[in-house]
Coordinates of C-alpha atoms (C1' of nucleotides) in Angstrom, one line a residue:
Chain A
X1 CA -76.4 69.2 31.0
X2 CA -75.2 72.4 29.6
X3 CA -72.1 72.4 31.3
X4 CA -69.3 70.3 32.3
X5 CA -66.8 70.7 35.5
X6 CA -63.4 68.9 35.2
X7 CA -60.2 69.9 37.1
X8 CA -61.0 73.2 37.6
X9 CA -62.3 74.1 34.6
X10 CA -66.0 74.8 33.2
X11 CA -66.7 73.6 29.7
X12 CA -70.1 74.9 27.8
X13 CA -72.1 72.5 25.7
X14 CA -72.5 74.0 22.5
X15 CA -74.5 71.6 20.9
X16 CA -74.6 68.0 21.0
X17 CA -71.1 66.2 21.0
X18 CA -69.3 69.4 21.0
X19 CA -68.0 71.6 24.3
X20 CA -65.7 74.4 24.4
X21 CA -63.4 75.8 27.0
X22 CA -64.1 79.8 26.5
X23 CA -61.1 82.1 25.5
X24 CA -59.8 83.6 28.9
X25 CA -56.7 84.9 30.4
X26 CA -53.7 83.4 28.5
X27 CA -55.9 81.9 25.5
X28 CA -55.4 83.6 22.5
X29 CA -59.2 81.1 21.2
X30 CA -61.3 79.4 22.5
X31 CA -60.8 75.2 22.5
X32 CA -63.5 72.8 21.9
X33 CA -64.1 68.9 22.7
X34 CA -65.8 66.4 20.0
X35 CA -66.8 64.2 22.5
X36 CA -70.0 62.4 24.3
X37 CA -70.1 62.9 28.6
X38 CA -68.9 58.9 28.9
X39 CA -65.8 59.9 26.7
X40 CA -65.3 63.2 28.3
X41 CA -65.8 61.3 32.2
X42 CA -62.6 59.2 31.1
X43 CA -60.3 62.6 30.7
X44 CA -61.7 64.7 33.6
X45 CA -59.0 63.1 35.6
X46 CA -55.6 63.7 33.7
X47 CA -54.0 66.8 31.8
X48 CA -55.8 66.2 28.6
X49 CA -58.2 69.1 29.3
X50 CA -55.3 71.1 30.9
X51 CA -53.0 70.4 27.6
X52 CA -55.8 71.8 25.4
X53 CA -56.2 74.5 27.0
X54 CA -52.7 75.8 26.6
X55 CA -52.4 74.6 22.6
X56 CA -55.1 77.7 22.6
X57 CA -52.4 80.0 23.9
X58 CA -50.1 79.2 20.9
X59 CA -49.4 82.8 18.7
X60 CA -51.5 82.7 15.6
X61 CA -53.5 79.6 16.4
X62 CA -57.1 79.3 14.6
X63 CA -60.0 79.1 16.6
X64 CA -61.4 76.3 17.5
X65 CA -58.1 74.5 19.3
X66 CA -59.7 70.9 19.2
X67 CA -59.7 67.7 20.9
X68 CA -61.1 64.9 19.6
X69 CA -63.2 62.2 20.7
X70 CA -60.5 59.7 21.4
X71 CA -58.3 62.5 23.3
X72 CA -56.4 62.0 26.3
X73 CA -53.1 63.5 27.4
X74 CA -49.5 63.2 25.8
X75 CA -46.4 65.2 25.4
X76 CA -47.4 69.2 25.7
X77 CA -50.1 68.5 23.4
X78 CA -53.5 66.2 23.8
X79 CA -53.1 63.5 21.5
X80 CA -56.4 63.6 19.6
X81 CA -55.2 67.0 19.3
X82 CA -55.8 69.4 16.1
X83 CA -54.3 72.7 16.1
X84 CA -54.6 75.1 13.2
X85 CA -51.7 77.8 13.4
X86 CA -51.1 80.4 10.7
X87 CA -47.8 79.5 8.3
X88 CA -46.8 83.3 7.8
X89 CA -47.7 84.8 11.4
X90 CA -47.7 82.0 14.1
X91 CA -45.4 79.2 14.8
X92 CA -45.1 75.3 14.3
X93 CA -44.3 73.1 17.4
X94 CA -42.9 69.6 16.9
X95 CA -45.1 68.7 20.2
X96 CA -48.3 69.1 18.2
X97 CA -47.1 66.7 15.6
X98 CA -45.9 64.0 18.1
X99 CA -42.5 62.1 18.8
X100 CA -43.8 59.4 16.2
X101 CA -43.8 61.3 12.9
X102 CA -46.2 60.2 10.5
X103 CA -47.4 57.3 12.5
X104 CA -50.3 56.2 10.7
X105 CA -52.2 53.4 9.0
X106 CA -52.6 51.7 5.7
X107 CA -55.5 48.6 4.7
X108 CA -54.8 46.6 2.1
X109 CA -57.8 45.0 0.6
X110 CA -58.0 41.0 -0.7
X111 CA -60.8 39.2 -2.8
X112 CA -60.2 36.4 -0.3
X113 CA -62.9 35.3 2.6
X114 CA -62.9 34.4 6.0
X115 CA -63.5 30.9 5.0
X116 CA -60.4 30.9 2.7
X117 CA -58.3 31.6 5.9
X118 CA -60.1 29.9 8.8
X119 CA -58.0 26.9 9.8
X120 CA -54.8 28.9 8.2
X121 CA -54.7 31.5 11.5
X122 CA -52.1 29.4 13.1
X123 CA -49.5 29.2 9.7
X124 CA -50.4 32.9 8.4
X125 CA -49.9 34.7 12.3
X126 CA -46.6 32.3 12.5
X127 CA -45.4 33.4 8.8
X128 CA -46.1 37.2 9.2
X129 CA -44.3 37.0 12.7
X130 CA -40.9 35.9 11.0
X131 CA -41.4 37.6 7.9
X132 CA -42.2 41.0 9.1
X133 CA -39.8 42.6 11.3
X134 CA -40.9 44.1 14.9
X135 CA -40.2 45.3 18.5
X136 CA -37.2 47.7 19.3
X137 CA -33.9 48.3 18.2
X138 CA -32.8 47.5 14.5
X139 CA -33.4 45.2 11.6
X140 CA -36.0 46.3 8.4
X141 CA -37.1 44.3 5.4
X142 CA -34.2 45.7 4.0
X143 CA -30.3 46.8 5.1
X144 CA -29.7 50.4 3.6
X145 CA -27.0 53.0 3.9
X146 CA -27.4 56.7 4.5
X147 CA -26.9 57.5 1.0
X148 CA -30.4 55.4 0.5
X149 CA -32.0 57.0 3.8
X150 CA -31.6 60.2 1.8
X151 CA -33.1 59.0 -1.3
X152 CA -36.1 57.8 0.8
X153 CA -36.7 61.2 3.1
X154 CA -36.7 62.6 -0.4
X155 CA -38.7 60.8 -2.5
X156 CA -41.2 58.4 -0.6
X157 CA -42.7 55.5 -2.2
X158 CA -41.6 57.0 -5.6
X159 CA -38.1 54.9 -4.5
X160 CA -39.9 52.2 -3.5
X161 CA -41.7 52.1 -7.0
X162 CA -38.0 52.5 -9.1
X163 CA -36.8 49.9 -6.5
X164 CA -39.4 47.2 -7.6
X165 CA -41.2 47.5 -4.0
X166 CA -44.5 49.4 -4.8
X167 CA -46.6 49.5 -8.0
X168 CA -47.8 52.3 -9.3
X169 CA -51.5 52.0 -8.2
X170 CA -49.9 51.9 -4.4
X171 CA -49.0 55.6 -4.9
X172 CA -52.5 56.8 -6.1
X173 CA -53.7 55.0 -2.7
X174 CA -51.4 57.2 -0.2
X175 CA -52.1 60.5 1.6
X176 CA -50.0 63.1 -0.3
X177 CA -49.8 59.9 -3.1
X178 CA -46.8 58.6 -1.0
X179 CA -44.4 61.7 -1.3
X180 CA -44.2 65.1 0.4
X181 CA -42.6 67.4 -2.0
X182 CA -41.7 69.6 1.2
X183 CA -39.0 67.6 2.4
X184 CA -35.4 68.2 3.2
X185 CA -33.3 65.5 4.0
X186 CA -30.6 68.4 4.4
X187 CA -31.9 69.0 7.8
X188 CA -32.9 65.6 8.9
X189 CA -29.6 64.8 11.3
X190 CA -27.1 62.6 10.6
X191 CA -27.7 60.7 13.7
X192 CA -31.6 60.3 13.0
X193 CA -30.2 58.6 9.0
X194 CA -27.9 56.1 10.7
X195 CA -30.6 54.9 13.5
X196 CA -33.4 54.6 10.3
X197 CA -30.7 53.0 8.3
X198 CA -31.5 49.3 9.1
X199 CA -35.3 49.7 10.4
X200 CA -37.1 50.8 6.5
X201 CA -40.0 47.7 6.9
X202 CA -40.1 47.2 10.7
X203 CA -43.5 47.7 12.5
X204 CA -41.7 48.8 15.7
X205 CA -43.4 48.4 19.5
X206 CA -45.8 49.7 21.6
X207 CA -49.0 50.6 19.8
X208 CA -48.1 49.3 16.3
X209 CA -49.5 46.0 14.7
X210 CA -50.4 44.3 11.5
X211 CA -53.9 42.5 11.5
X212 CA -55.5 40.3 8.8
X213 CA -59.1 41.2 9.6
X214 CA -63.0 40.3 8.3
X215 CA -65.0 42.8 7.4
X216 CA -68.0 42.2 9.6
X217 CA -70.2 44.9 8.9
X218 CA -71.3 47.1 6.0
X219 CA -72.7 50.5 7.1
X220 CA -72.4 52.6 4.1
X221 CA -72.9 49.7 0.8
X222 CA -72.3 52.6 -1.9
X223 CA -68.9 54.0 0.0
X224 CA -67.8 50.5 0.9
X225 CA -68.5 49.3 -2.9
X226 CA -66.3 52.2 -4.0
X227 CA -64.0 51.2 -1.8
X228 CA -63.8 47.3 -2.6
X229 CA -65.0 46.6 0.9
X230 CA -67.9 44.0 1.1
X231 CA -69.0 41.7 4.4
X232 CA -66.8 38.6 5.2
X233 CA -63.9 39.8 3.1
X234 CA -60.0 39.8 4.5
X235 CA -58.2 42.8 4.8
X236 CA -55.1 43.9 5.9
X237 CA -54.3 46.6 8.3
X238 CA -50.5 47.9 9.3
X239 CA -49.5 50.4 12.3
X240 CA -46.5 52.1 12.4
X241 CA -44.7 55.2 11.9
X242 CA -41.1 56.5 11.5
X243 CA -39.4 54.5 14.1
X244 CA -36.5 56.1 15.4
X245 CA -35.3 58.2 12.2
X246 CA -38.4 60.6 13.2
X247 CA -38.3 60.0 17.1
X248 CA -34.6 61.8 17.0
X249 CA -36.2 64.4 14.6
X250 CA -38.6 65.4 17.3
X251 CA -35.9 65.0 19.9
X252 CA -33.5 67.0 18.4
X253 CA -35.6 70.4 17.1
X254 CA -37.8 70.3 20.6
X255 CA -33.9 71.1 22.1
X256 CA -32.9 73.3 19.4
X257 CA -35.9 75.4 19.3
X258 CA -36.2 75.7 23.6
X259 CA -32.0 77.0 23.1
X260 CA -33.0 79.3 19.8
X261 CA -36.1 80.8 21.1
X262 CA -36.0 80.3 24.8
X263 CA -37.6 83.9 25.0
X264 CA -40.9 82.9 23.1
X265 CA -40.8 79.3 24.4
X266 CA -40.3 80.6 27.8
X267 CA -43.9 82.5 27.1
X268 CA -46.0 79.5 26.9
X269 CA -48.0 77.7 29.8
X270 CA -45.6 74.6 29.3
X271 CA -42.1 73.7 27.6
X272 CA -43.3 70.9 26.4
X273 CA -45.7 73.1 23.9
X274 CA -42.0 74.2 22.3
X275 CA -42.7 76.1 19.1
X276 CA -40.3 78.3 16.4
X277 CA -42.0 81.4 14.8
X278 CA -43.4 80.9 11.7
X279 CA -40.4 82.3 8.9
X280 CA -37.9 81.6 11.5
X281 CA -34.8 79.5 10.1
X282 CA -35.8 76.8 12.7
X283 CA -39.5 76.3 11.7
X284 CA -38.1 76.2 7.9
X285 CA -35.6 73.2 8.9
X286 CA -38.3 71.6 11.4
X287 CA -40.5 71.9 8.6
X288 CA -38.3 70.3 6.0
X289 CA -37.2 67.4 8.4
X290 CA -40.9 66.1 9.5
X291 CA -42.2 66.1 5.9
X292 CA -38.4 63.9 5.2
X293 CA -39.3 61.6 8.2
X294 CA -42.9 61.9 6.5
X295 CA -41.9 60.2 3.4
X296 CA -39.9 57.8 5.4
X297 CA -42.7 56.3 7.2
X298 CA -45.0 56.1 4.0
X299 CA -41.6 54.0 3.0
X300 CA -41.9 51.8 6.0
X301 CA -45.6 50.8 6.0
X302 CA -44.8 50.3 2.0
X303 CA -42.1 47.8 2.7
X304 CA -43.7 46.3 5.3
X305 CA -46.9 46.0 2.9
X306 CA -44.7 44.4 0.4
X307 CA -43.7 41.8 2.6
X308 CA -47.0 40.9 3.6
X309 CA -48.1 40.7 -0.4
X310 CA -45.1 38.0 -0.3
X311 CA -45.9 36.2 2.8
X312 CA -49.3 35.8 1.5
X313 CA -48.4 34.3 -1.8
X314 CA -45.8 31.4 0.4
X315 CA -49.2 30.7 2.7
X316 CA -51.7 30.5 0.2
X317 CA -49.4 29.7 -2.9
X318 CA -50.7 32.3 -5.0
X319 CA -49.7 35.4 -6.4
X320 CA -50.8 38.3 -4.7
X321 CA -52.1 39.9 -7.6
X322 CA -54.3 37.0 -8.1
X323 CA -55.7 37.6 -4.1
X324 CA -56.1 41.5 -6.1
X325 CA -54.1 42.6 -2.5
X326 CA -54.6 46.3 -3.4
X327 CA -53.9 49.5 -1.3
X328 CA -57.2 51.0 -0.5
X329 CA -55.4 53.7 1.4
X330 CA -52.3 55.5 3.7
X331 CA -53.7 57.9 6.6
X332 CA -51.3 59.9 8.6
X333 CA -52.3 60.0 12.3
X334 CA -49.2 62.4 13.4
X335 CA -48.5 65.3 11.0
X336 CA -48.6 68.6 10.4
X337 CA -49.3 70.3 7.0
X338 CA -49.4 73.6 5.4
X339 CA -53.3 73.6 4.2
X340 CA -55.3 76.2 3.2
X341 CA -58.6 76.7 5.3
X342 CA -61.0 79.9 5.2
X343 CA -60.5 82.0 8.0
X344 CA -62.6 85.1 9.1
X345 CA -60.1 87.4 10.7
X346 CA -62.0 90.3 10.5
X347 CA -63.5 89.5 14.6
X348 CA -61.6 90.0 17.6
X349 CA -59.9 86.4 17.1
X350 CA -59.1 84.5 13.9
X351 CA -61.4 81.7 13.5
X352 CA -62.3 79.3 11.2
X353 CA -65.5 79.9 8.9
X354 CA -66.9 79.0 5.6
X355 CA -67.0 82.4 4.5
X356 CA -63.8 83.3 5.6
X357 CA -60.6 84.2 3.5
X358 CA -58.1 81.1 2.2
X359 CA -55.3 81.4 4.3
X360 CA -52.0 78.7 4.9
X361 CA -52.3 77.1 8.0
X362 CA -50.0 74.6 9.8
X363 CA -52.3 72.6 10.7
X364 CA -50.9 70.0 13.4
X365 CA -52.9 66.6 13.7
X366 CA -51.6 64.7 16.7
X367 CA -53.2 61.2 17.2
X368 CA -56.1 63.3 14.7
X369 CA -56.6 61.5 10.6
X370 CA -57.2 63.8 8.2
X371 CA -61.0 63.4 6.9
X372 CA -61.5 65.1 3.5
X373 CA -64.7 65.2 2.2
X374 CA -65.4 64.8 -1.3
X375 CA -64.6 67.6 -3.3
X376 CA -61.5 68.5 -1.6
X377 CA -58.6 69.5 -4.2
X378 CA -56.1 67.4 -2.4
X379 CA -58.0 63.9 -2.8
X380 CA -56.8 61.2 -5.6
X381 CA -59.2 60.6 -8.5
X382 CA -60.0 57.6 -7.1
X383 CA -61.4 59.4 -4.2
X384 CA -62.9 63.2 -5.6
X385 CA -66.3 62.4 -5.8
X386 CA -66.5 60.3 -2.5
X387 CA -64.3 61.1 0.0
X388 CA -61.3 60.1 1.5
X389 CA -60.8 56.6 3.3
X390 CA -60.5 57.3 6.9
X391 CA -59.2 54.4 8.7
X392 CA -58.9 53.9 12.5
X393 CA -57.6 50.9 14.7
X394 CA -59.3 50.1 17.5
X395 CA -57.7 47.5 20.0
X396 CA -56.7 43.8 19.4
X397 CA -59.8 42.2 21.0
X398 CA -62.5 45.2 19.4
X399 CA -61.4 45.8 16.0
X400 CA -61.1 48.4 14.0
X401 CA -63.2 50.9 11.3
X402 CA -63.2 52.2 7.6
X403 CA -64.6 56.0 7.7
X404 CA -65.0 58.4 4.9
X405 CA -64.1 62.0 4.8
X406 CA -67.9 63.6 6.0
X407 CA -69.3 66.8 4.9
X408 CA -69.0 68.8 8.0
X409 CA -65.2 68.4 8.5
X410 CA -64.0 71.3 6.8
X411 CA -65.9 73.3 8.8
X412 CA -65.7 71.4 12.3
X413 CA -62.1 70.1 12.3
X414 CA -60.1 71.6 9.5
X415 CA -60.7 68.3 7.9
X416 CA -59.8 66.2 10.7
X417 CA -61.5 62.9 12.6
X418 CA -60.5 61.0 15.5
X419 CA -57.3 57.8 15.3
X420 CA -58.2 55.4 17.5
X421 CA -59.8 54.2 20.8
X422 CA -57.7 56.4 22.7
X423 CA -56.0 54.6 25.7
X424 CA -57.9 54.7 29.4
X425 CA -54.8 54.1 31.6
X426 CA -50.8 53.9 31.0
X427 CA -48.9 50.9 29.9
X428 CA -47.4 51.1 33.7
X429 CA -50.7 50.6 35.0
X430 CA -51.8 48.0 32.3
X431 CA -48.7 45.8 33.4
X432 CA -50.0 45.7 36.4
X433 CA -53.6 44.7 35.5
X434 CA -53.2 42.5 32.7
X435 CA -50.4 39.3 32.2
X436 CA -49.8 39.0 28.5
X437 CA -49.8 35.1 28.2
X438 CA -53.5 35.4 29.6
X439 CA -54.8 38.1 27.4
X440 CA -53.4 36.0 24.4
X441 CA -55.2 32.6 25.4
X442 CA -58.2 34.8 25.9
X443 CA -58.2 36.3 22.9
X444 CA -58.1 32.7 21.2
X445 CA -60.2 31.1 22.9
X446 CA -63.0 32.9 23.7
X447 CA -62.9 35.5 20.1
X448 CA -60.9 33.3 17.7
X449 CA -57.9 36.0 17.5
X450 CA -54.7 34.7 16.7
X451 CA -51.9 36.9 18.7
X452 CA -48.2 36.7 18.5
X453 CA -46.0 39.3 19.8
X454 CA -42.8 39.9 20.1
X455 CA -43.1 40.2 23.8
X456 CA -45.2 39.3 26.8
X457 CA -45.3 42.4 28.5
X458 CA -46.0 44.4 25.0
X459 CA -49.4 41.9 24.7
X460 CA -50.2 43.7 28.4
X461 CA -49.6 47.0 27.5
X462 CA -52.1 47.1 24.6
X463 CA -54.6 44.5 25.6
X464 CA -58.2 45.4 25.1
X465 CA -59.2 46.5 28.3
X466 CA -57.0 49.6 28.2
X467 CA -58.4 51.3 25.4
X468 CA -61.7 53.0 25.4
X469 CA -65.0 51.6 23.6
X470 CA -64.0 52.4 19.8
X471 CA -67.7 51.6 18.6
X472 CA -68.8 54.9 21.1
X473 CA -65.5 57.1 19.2
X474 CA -66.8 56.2 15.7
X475 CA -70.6 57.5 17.0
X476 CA -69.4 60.7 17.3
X477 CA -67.2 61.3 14.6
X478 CA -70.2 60.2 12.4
X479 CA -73.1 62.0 14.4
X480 CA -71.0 65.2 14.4
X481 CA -70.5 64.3 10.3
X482 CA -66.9 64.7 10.1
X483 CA -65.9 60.8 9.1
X484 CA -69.0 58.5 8.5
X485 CA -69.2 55.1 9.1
X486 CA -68.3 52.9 6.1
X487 CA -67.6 49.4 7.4
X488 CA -66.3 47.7 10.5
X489 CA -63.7 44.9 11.0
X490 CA -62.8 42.2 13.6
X491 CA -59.2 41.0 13.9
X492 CA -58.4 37.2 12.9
X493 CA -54.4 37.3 13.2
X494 CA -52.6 40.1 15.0
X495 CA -48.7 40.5 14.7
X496 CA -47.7 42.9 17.3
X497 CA -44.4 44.3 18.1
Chain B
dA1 C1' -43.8 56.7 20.2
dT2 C1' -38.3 55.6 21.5
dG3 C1' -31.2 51.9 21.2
dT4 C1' -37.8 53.4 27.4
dG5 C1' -32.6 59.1 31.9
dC6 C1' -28.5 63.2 31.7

DNA sequence: ATGTGC
């Protein structure tokens, strides 16, 4: 099929995987979706396609607007969403980063087996429950004041490292090595400090988690072996984000930027897309604030990392350096960063190409990892010659993946890959389908998955049936060459909050 | 995602 028909619009097959919406009325690019038919079937029904569609109307946007594989609708923008804006002539919108600021995901590898922790699940899920703080409202692995808060939206995991809660090697294992110099704790407001105050080290609700996983398959032995990833090994994996320090970040620009620019806001297909011209003192102060909130939730996953290094030395009475409990890496999932990208702007629209000129773009990932191949300036040592991790969560009864930066990224995706499974209905709708004591039980007895959460109806919301079929997400990312496949996981005890 | 409405 060379072309695709969902509400009212007409997408073109380019080549396998890939589809774009052609540039028309309002659009100042055209938008593309990484995507097979199934995936695309699952958002011909909502706004997702609608959404994209307008993030292509943004001023100084890069062709290709993008959606990726796991896509479906959110606030303004798609979530799976990748939009490419110039820094000096177009605009940044807090909508393309996402309420969650810097949600995102670390693994933490282990030299230990699944046999070392079969017959622990019960003790280790139990432990990790009480030791690692979740679900809404306050209370972090540790009580700070907003004196600290500022310290942290300033310097990242460099004050967890002089505070004795990082080592150095989990800096070298973090996107942007745990610190974004960008920040501006000056414009983060006061009211966003006092509600992070008390939640540094908290996973949060909704989506987030910590899982000890296996490794059950190896798809790439020479990646995985540079990674420390080998079949049957235990690994840690921890979902969260800013919590509400960058939720009231979000809030609060998305309201100051619709009062300061009403006029250019008021241009756009949808408020919700709220954006302040590049230069403008808003985008400067929006700018400064999410790379703050940034460091803070490369401070939360840290702390909450920490305490998991602890709770594994009480259950198996053993150091944690002795289980080698390393960070193999940080992703972001909900950013935005000034890169530098080649752009050939000599055609009637700018758009991204290999033989373009370097030019600094925002470039927004919502619900989008970045995927650097190797060779990228930005990568760690560890990482130059092989590519970035890439690591996605899939749901608790599926499991999740370890990709690498591929190839083609740069020049697809602006260096971008999928997040996740992508959600197939609302957490309305899943209440309604799924009762959380039931999808627990199943879970242990039919997969050997030990769940605890900190609520029923949070177990409903995320159970596996409401998220699409990860394995069919990773295909494309890997067939299109922008993450390949380096290992797979399965879940053995899942903390959710 | 979120002290889950203004």
């Amino acid at each position: 099929m060379d072309t695709y028909d969902a509400n009212g619009l007409t997408l073109q097959r380019v080549r396998d995987l890939v589809w774009e919406i052609p540039r028309e009325d309002d659009m100042n690019v055209a938008a593309r979706v990484l995507a097979s038919e199934t995936l695309l079937d699952e958002i011909s029904g909502d706004k997702t396609l609608e959404q994209l569609r307008n993030t292509a109307t943004l001023p100084g946007i890069v062709e290709p607007a993008i959606c990726m594989p796991d896509g479906h609708q959110g606030y303004g923008f798609p979530v799976g969403g990748v939009a490419a804006i110039d820094a000096e002539n177009g605009c940044i919108s807090p909508g393309g980063v996402g309420f969650d600021i810097n949600c995102g995901v670390r693994m933490m590898t282990t030299n230990l087996t699944y046999d070392d922790v079969r017959g622990h699940e019960e003790e280790l899920v139990n432990a990790l429950f009480e030791g690692v703080p979740c679900g809404l409202g306050g209370g972090g692995v540790v009580e700070t004041d907003v004196e600290t808060v500022n310290q942290i939206l300033d310097r990242g995991v460099e004050w967890a490292l002089a505070e004795g809660y990082a080592v150095p090697a989990d800096l070298d294992h973090c996107e942007d090595e745990g610190r974004r110099h960008d920040a501006d704790p000056s414009a983060v407001p006061q009211k966003a400090k006092d509600r992070g105050k008390n939640q540094v080290g908290s996973l949060g609700s909704g989506n987030h988690f910590l899982e000890v996983q296996r490794v059950t398959d190896v798809v790439r032995e020479d990646v995985a072996e540079e990674f420390g990833l080998a079949e049957d090994q235990i690994v840690v994996l921890i979902h969260c984000g800013s919590r509400g320090l960058g939720h009231q970040v979000c809030q609060d620009y998305v309201r100051e930027i619709e009062k300061a620019h009403s006029g250019f806001v008021g241009g756009l297909p949808d408020r919700e897309l709220a954006a302040a011209p590049a230069g403008s003192q808003l985008a400067d102060e929006y700018y400064g604030a999410m790379c703050a909130a940034i460091n803070f939730a490369w401070v939360n996953r840290q702390l909450v990392m920490h305490r998991v290094r602890e709770v594994f030395e009480d259950v198996f009475d053993r150091k944690w350096e002795s289980m080698e409990m390393h960070l193999l890496y940080d992703v972001a999932h909900n950013i935005a960063k000034k890169e530098a990208h080649p752009v050939d702007t000599a055609g009637d629209v700018p758009r991204l190409d290999p033989d373009g000129d370097e030019r600094d773009l925002y470039v927004h990932r919502k619900g989008a990892t970045r995927a650097f191949p190797a060779g990228r300036s930005e990568l760690p040592p560890a990482f130059a010659d092989v590519g970035q991790p890439v690591i996605i969560p899939g749901s608790m009864g599926a499991g999740s993946y370890v990709l690498r930066g591929g190839d083609r990224s740069l020049e697809t995706s602006f260096g971008s890959t999928a997040h996740g499974a992508g959600r197939l209905m609302s957490r309305t709708q899943a209440k309604q389908e799924f009762w959380g004591g039931d999808v627990r039980d199943d879970l242990r007895e039919r997969q050997k998955i030990y769940v605890r959460a900190d609520s029923g109806a949070t177990i409903a919301e995320e159970a596996p049936g409401v998220y699409k079929d990860v394995d069919e997400v990773i295909r494309v990312s890997d067939t299109l060459g922008i993450g390949d496949t380096v290992a797979r996981t399965f879940p053995v005890c899942n903390v959710k909050g």
